[in-house]
Coordinates of C-alpha atoms in Angstrom, one line a residue:
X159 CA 393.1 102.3 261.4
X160 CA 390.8 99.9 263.4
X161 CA 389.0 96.8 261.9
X162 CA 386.1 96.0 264.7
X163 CA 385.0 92.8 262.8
X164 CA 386.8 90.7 265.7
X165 CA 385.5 86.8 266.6
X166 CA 386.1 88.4 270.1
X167 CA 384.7 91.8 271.4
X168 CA 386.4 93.9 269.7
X169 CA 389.6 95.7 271.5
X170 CA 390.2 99.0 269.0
X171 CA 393.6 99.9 271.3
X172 CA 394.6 96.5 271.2
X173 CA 394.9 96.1 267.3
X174 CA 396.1 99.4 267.4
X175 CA 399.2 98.8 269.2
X176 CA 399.4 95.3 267.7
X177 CA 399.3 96.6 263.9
X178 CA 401.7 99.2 265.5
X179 CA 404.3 96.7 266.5
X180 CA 404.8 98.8 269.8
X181 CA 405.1 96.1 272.1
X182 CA 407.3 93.0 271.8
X183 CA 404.4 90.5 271.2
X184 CA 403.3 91.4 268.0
X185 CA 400.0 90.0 266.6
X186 CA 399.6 91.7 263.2
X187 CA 402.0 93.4 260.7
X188 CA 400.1 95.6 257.9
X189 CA 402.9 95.3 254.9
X190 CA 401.1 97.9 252.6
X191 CA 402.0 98.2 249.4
X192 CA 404.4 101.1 249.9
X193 CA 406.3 99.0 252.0
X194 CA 406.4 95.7 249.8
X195 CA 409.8 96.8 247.9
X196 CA 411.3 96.8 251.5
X197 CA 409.2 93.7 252.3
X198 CA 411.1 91.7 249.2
X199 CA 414.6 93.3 250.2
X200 CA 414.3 92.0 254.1
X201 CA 412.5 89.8 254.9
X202 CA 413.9 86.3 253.7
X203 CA 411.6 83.7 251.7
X204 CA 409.0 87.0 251.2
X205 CA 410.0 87.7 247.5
X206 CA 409.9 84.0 246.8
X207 CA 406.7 83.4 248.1
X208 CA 405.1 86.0 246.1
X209 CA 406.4 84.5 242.8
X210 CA 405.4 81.2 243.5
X211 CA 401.7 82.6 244.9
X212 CA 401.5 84.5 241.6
X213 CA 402.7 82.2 239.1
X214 CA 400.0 79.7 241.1
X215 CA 397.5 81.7 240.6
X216 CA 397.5 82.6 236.7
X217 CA 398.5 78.8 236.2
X218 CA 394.9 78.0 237.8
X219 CA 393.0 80.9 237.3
X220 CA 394.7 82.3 233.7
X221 CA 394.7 85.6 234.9
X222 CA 398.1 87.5 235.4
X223 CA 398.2 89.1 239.1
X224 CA 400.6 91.3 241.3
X225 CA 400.5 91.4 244.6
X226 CA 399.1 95.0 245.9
X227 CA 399.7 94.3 249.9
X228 CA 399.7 91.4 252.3
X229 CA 398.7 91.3 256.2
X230 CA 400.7 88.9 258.6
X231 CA 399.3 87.3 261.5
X232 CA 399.7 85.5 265.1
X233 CA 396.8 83.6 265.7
X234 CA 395.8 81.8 268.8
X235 CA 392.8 81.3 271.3
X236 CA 394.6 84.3 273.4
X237 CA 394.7 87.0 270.0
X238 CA 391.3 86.4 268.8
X239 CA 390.3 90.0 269.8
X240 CA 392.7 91.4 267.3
X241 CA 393.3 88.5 264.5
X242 CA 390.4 86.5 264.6
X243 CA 388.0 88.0 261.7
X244 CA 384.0 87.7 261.8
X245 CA 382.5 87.5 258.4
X246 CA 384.2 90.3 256.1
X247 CA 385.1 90.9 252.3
X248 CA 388.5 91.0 251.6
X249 CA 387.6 93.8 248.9
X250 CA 386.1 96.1 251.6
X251 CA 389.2 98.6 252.0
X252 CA 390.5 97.7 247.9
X253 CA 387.6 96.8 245.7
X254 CA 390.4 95.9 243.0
X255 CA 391.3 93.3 245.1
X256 CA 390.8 89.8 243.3
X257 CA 392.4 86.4 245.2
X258 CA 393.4 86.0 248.9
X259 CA 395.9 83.7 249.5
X260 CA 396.7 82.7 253.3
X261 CA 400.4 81.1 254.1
X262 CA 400.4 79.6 257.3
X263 CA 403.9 79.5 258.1
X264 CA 404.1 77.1 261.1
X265 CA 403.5 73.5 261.2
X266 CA 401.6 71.9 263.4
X267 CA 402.8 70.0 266.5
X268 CA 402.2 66.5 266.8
X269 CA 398.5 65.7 267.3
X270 CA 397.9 69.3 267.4
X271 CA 393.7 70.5 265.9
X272 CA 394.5 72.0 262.4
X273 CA 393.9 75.8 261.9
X274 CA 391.0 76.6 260.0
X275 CA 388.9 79.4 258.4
X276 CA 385.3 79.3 256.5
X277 CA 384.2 80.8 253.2
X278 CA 380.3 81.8 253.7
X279 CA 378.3 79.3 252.0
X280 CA 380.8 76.2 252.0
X281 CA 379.7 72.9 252.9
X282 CA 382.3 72.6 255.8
X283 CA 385.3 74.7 256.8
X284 CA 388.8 74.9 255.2
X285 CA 391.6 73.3 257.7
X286 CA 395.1 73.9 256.8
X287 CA 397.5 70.8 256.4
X288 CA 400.0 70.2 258.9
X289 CA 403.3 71.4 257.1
X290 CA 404.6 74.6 257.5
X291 CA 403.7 76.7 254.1
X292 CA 400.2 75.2 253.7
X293 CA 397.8 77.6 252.2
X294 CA 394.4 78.6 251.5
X295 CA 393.2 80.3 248.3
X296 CA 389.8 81.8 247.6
X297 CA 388.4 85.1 245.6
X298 CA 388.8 87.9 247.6
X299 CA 384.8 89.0 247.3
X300 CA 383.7 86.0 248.9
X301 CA 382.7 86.4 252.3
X302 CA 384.6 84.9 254.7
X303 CA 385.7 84.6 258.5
X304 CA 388.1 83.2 261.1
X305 CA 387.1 79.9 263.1
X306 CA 388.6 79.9 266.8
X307 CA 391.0 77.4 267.0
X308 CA 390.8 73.8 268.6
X309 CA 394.9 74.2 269.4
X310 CA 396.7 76.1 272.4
X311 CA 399.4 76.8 269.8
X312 CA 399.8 79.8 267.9
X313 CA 400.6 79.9 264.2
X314 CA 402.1 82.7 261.8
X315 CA 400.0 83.3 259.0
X316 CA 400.7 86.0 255.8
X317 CA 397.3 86.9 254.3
X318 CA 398.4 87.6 250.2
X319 CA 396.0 90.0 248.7
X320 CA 396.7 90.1 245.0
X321 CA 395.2 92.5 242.1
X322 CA 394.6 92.0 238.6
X323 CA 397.8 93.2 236.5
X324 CA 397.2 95.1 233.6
X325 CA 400.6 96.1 232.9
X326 CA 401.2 91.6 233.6
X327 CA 397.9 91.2 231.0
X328 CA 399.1 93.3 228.2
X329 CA 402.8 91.8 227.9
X330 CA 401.4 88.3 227.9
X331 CA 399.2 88.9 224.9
X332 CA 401.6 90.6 223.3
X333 CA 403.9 87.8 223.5
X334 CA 401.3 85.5 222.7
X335 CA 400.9 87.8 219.5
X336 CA 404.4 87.2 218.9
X337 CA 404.4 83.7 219.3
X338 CA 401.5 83.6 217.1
X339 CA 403.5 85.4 214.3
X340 CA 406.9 83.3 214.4
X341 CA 404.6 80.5 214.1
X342 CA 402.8 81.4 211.0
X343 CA 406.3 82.8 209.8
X344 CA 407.9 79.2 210.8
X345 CA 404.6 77.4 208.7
X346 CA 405.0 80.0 205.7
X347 CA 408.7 78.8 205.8
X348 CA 407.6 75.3 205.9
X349 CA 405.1 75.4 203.1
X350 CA 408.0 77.6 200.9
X351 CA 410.4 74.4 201.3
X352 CA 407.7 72.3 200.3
X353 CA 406.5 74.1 197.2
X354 CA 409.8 75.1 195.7
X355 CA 410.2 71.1 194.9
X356 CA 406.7 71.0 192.8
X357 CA 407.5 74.1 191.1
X358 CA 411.1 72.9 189.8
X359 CA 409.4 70.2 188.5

């Protein structure tokens, strides 16, 4: 599968044999969701991640998500061609898809120009802190595209594309439900206790 909407001319054999992984200097890593289970399994810090990113986002956003697939990336001035994005949905292949989370997993170097990317619309672009594990977070409808960096440096990035969870949606009201009804059980207790006093006497 080629995705032409490139910062740079787009090179279709290039992402090809990049999203591939045939050569040794990889740029991007489609981890579809039939792969995730293996994703979790072997590659270290990927199943932690995940949790944290979801339990994040239904914290801020009150909706229960599950990660459907994620896309890694090694951006730099020379892989623009084949991970720099021009203005895109994330919801273009998966319609279902709700948040995007980007991880940038390298920290910058001393001095180094921050990474960036813009959300159509916003007053200025998004640049990632310095740390290693910074991130990015915006619905995944929003239009959106890479920004060329400033820096000679390359950074690793994993693009989280997570989906509403149904399955995640129905066992948290139910346990709300639950919770609701051992708490009007616990207050039926209480107001038992207190009228068996008034009618002794």
């Amino acid at each position: 599968m080629s995705y032409d909407k490139t910062l740079d001319g787009h090179d279709a054999e290039q992402q090809r044999q990049d999203t591939l992984l045939r050569a040794t200097l990889h740029n991007t890593l489609l981890l579809t969701h039939a792969l995730l289970p293996a994703c979790r399994r072997q590659l270290p810090g990927f199943a932690r991640m995940e949790e944290a990113l979801a339990e994040w986002l239904q914290a801020r956003y009150g909706t229960v998500v599950e990660l459907f697939y994620a896309h890694g990336l090694r951006q730099s001035r020379a892989t623009m061609q084949s991970t720099g994005f021009s203005v895109h949905q994330d919801t273009e292949d998966f319609s279902f898809i709700e948040y995007t989370v980007v991880v940038k997993l390298t920290p910058d170097g001393l001095g180094e120009a921050p990474s960036s990317m813009r959300v159509v619309g916003a007053d200025r672009p998004f640049y990632y802190s310095p740390a290693a594990g910074a991130s990015g977070c915006f619905r995944a409808d929003l239009y959106h595209a890479s920004v060329e960096p400033e820096s000679e440096d390359e950074h690793l990035k994993i693009a989280f594309f997570f989906r509403r969870s149904t399955r995640g949606e129905r066992r948290a009201k139910r346990a709300l439900t639950e919770s609701d009804e051992a708490v009007a059980e616990l207050e039926l207790a209480q107001r038992r206790k207190l009228a068996a006093p008034q009618l002794l006497g």
